[in-house]
mmCIF file of C-alpha atoms in Angstrom:
data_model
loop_
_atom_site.group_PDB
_atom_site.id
_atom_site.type_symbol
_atom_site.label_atom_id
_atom_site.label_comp_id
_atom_site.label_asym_id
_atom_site.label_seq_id
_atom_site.Cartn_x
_atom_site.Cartn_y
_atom_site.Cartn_z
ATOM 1 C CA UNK A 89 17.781 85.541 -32.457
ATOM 2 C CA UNK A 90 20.960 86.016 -30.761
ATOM 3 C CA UNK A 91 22.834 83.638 -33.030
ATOM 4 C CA UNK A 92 21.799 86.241 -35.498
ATOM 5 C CA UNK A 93 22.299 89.342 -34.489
ATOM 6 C CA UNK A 94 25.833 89.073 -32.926
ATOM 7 C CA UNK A 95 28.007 88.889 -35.801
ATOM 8 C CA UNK A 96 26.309 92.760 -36.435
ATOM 9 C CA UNK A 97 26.934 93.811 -32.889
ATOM 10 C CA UNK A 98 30.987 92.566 -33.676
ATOM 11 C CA UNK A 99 30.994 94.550 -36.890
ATOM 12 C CA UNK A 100 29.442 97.490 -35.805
ATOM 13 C CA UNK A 101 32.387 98.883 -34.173
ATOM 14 C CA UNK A 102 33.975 100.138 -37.485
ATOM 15 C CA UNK A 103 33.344 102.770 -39.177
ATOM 16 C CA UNK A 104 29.749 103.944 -41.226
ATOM 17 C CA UNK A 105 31.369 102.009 -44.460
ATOM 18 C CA UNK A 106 31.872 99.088 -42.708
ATOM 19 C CA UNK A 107 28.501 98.635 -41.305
ATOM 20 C CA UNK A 108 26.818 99.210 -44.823
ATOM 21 C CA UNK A 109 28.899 96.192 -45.461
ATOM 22 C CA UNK A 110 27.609 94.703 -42.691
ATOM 23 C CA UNK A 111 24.211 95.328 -43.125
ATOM 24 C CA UNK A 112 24.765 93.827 -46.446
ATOM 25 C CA UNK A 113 25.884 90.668 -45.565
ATOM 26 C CA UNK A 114 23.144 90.464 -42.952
ATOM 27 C CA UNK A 115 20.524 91.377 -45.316
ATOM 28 C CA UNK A 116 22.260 88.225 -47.522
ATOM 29 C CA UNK A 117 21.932 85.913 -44.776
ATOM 30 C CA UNK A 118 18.362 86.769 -44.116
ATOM 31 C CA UNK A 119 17.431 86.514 -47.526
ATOM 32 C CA UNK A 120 18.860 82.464 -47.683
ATOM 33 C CA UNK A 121 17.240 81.717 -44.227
ATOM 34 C CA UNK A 122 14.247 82.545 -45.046
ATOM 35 C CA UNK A 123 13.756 81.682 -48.739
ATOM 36 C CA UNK A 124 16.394 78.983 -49.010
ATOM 37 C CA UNK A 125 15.454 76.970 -45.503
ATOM 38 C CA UNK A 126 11.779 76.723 -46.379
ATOM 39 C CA UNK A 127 11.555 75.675 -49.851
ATOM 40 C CA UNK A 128 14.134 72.937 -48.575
ATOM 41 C CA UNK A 129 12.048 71.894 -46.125
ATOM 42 C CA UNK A 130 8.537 71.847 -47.772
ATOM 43 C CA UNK A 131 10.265 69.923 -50.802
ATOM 44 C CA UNK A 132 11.418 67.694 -48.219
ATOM 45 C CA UNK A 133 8.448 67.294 -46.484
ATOM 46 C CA UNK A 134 6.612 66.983 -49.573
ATOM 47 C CA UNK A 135 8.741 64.322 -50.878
ATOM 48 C CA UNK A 136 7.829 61.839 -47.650
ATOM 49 C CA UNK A 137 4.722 62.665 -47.864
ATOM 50 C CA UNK A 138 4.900 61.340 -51.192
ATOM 51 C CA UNK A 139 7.058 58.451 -50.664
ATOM 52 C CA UNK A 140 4.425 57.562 -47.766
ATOM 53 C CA UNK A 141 1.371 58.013 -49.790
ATOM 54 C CA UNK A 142 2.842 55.679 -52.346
ATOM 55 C CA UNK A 143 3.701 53.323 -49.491
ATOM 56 C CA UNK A 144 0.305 53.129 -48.284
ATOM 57 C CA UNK A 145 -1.432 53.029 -51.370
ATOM 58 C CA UNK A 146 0.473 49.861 -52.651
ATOM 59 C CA UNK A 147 -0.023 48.253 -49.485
ATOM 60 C CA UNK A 148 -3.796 48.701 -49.818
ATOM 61 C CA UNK A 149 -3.364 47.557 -52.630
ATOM 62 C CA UNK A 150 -1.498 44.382 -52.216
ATOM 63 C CA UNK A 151 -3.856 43.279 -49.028
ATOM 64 C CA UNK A 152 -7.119 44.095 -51.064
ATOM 65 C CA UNK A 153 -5.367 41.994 -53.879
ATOM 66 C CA UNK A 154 -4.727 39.002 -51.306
ATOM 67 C CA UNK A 155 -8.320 39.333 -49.670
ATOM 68 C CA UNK A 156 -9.828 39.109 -53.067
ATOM 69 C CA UNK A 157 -8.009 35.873 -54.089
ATOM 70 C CA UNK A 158 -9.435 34.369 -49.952
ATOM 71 C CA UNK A 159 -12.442 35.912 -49.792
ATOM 72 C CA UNK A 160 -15.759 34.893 -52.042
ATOM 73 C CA UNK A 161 -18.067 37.364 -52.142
ATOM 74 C CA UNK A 162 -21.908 35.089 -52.295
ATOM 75 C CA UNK A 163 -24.414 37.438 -53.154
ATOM 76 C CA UNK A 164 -24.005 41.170 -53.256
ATOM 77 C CA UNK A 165 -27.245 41.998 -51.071
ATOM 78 C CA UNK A 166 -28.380 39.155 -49.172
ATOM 79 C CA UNK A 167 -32.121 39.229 -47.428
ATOM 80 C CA UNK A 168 -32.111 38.896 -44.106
ATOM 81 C CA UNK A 169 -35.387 37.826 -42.014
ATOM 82 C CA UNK A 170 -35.269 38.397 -38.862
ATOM 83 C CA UNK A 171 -38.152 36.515 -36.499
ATOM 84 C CA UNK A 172 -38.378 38.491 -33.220
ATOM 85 C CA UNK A 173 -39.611 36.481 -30.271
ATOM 86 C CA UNK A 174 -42.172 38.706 -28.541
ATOM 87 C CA UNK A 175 -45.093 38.617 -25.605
ATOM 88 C CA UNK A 176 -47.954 40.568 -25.423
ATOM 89 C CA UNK A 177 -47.183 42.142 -22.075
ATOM 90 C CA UNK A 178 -44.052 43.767 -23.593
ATOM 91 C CA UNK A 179 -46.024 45.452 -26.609
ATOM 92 C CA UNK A 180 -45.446 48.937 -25.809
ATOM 93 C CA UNK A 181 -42.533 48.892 -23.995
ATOM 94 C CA UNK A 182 -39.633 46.315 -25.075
ATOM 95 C CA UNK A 183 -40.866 44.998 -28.653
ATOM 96 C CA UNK A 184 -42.531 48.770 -29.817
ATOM 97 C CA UNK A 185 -38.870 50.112 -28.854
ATOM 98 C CA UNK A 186 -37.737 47.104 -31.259
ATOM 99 C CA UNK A 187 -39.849 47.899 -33.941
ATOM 100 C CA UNK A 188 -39.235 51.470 -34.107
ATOM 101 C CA UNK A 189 -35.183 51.132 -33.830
ATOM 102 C CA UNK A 190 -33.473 48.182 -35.759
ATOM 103 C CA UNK A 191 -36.066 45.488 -36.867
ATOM 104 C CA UNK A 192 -37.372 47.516 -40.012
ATOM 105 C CA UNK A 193 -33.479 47.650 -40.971
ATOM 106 C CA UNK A 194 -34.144 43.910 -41.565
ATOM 107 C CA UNK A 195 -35.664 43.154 -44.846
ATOM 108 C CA UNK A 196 -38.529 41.023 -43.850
ATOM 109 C CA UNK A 197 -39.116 40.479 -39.954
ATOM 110 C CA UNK A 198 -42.185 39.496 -37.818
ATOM 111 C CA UNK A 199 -43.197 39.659 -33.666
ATOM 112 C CA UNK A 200 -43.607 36.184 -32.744
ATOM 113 C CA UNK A 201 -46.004 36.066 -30.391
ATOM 114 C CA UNK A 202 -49.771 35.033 -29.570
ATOM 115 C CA UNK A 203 -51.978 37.542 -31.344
ATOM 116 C CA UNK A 204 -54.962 39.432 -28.731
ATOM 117 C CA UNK A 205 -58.396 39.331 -29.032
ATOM 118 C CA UNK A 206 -58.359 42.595 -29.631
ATOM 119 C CA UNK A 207 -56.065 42.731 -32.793
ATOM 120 C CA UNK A 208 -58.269 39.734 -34.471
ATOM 121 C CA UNK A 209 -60.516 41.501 -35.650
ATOM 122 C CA UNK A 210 -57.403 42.851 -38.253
ATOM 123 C CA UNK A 211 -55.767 39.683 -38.664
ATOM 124 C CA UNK A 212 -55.531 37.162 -41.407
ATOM 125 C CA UNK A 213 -56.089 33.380 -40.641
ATOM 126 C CA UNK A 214 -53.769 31.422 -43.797
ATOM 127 C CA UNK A 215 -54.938 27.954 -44.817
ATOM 128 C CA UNK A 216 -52.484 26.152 -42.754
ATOM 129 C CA UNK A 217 -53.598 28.098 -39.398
ATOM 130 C CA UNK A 218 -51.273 30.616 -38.384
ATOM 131 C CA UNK A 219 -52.333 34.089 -37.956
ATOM 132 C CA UNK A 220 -50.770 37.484 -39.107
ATOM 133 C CA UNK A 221 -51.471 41.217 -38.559
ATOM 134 C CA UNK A 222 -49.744 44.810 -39.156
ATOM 135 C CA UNK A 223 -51.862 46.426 -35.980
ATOM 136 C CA UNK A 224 -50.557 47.484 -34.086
ATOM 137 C CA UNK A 225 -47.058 46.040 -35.760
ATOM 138 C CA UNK A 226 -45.852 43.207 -38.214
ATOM 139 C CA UNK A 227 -47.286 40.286 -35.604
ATOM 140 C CA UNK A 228 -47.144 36.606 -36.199
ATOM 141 C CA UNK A 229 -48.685 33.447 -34.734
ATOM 142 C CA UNK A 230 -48.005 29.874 -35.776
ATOM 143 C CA UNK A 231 -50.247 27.460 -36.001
ATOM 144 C CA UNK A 232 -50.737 25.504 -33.373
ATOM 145 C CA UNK A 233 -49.300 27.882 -30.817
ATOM 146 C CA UNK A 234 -51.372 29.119 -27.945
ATOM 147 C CA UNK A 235 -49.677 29.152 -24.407
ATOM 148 C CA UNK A 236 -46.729 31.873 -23.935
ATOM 149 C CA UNK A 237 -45.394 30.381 -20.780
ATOM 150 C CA UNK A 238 -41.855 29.563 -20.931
ATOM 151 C CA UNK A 239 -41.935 25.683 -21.049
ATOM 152 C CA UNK A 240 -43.116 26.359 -24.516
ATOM 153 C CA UNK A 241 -40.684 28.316 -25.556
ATOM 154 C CA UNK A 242 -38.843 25.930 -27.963
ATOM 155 C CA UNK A 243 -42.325 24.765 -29.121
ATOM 156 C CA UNK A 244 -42.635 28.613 -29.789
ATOM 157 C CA UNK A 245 -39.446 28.414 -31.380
ATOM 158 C CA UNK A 246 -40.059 25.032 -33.574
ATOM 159 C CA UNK A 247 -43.369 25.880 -34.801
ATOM 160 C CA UNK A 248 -42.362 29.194 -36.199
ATOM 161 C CA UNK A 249 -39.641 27.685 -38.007
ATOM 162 C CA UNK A 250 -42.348 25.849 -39.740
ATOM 163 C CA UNK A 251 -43.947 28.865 -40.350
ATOM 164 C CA UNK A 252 -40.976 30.531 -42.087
ATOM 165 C CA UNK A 253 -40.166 27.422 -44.295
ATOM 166 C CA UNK A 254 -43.982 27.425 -45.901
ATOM 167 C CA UNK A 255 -44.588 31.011 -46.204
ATOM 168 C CA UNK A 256 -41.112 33.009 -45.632
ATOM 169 C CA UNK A 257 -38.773 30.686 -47.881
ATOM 170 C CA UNK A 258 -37.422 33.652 -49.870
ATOM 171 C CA UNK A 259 -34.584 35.191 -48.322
ATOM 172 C CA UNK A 260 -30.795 34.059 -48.041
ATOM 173 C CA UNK A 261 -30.609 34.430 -43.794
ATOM 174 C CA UNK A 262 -32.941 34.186 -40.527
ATOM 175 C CA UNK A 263 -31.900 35.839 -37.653
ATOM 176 C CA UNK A 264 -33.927 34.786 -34.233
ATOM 177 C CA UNK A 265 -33.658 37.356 -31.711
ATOM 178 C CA UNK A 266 -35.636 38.255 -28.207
ATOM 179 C CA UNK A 267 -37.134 41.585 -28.036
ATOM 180 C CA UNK A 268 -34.875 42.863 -25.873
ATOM 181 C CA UNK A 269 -32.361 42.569 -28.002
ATOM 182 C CA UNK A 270 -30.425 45.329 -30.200
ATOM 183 C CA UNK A 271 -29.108 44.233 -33.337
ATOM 184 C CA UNK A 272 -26.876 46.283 -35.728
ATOM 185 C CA UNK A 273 -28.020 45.268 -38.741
ATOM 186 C CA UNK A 274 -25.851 46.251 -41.077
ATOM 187 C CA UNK A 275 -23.104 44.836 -39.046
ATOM 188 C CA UNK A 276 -24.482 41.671 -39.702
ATOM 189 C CA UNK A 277 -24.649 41.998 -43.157
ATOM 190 C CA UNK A 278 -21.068 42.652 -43.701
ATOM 191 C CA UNK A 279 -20.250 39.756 -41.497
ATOM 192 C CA UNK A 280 -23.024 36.972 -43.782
ATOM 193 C CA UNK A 281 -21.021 38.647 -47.165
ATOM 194 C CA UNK A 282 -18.544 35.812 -47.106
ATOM 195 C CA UNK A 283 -20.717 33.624 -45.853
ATOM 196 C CA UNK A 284 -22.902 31.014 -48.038
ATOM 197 C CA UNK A 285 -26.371 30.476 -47.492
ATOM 198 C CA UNK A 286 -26.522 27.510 -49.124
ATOM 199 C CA UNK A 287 -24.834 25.326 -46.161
ATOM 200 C CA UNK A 288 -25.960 23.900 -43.234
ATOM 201 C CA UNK A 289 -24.790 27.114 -40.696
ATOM 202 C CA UNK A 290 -26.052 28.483 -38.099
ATOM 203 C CA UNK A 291 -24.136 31.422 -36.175
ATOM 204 C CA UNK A 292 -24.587 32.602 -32.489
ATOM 205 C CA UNK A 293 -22.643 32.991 -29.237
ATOM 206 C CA UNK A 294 -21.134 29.265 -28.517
ATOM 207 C CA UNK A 295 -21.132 27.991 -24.548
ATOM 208 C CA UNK A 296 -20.236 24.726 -24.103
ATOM 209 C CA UNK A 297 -22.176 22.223 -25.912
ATOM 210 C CA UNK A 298 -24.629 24.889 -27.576
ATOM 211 C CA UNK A 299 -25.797 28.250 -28.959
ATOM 212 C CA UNK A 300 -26.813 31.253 -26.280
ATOM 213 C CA UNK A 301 -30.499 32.036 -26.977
ATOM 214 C CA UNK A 302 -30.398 35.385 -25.319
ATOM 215 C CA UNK A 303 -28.035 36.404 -27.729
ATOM 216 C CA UNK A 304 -29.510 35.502 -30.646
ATOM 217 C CA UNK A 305 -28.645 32.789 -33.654
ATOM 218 C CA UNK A 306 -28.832 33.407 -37.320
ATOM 219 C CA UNK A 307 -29.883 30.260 -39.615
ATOM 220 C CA UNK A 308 -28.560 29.824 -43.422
ATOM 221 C CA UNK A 309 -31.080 29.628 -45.979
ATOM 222 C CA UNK A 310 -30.277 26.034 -46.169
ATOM 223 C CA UNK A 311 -30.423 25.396 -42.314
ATOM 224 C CA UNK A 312 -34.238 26.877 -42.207
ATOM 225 C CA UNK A 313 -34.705 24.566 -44.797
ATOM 226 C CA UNK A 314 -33.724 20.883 -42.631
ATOM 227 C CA UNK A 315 -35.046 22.275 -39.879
ATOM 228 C CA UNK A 316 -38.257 22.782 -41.947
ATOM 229 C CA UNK A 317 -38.461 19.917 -43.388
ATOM 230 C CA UNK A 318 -38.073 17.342 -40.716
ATOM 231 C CA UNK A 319 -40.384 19.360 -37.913
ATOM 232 C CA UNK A 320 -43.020 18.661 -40.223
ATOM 233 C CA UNK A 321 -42.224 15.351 -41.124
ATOM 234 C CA UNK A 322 -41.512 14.092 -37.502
ATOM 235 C CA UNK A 323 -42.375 16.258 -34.656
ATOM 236 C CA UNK A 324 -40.476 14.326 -32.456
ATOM 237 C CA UNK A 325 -37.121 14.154 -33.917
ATOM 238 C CA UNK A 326 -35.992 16.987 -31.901
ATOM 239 C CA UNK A 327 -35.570 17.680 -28.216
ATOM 240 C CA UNK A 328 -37.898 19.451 -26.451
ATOM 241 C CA UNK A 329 -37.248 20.592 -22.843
ATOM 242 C CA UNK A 330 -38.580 23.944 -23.008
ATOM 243 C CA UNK A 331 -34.950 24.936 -22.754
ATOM 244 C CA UNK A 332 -35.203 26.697 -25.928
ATOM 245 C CA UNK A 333 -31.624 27.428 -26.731
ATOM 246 C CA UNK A 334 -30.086 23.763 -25.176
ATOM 247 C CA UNK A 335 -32.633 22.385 -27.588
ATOM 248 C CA UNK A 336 -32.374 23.899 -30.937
ATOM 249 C CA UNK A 337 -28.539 23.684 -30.304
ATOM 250 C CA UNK A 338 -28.897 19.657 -30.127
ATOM 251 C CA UNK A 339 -31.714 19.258 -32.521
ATOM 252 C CA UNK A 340 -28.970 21.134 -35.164
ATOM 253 C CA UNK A 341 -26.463 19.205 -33.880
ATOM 254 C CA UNK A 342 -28.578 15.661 -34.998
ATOM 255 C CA UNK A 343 -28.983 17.576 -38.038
ATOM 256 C CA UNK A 344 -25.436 18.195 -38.905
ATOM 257 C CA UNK A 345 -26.119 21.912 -38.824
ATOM 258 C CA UNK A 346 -23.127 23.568 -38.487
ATOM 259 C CA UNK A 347 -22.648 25.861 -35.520
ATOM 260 C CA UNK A 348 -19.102 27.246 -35.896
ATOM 261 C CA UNK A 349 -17.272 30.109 -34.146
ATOM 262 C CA UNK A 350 -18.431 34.216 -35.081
ATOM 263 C CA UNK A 351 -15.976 36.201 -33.130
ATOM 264 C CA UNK A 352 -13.755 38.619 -35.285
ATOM 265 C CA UNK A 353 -10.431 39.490 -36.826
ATOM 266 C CA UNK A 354 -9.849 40.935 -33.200
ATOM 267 C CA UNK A 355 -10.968 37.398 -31.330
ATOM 268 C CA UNK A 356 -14.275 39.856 -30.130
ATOM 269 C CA UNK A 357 -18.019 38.014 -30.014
ATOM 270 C CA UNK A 358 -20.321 38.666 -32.395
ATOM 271 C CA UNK A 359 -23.062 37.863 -30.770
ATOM 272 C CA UNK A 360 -23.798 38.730 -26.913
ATOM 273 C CA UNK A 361 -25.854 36.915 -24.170
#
């Protein structure tokens, strides 16, 4: 402000014609600093703005253009089945909290765990002997499994991929989890986009020589498929310390089931313990 108003205050000394004059000029100068100055600037601003936008947009354009030539898209919406390992002690506090968050976000998924007495009554036998039921959730027991004690947890684990083979063969991606585990679901289904379900894979949270349990593993269509096939042809075959995790990690492993890497763009895990 005093930049100005001083050449006025300089003038102002002469006489009444003068400072019309004056006021004149000032009234000039006013008139260019603020009509001239702005429209400069906004045309200026607007033309970075501009040249940024561009910038940007051919950028995008150029990386989309390169991801498109690496990336193969499988399957636009791949199923995912997720088998949720469960105990009838935890109904109504760990696997109800499951149910009612992310497992119906899945699109098939079962409890896997021994059914009660008191839910027979509403559950179906199949022909092969495991048992299902919707009360007082989606609940699933494979044949042949009884005992939920922890030294039978990979039998838990082996049986129901036996289960899943015969009567859930239908969908592109398993995904075994605990239930007290939170999944986000659609998370994972951006990360199986590029992924084919046709291979050998299996994905999880790799420790030294296998797959973390806790933190869940998902199987390719294909990998539920060996599995499948040779539990039922030789029981045996796999390892079976009631280390669940240890053992489904080496039993893919004599399968040739791959078991690579799931961390990120950012070198982050996919998959927590």
């Amino acid at each position: 402000m005093l930049f100005l108003w001083e050449p006025f205050k300089r003038y102002s000394i002469h006489a009444k014609s003068s400072i019309r004059k004056n006021i004149f000029y000032v009234v000039i100068f006013v008139f260019i600093v603020v009509f001239y100055f702005p429209s400069y600037k906004i045309n200026s601003n607007t033309t970075t703005i501009t040249t940024t936008i561009t910038s940007t947009l051919t950028t995008l354009s150029i990386t989309n253009s390169t991801r498109s030539t690496n990336v193969t898209i499988f399957k636009k919406n791949m199923k995912i089945f997720c088998f949720i390992l469960a105990h009838p002690e935890n109904f109504f506090h760990k696997t109800s909290i499951v149910w009612n968050t992310w497992a119906k976000e899945c699109d098939g998924y079962r409890f896997i765990s021994n059914i009660p007495n008191l839910y027979l009554p509403f559950s179906t036998k199949k022909s092969h002997g495991s048992i299902e039921t919707n009360i007082p959730f989606p609940l699933l027991q494979p044949a042949n499994f009884s005992q939920e004690i922890y030294k039978k947890l990979t039998d838990k684990i082996y049986l129901t991929l036996i289960e899943l083979y015969r009567s859930y063969n239908d969908f592109d991606w398993y995904l075994k989890a605990d239930d007290d585990t939170f999944v986000f679901v659609d998370h994972l289904k951006e990360f199986i986009q590029d992924k084919n379900p046709q291979e050998p894979l299996k994905y999880g949270y790799n420790l030294k020589t296998w797959q973390s349990g806790g933190a869940g593993y998902l199987l390719s269509k294909k990998s539920l498929e060996i599995f499948g096939k040779k539990l039922i042809e030789d029981k045996l075959f796999c390892p079976n310390s009631g280390i669940e995790d240890q053992d489904i990690s080496g039993c893919a492993q004599k399968l040739q089931i791959a078991q690579p890497n799931s961390i990120d763009q950012m070198g982050r895990e996919r998959f927590h313990p």
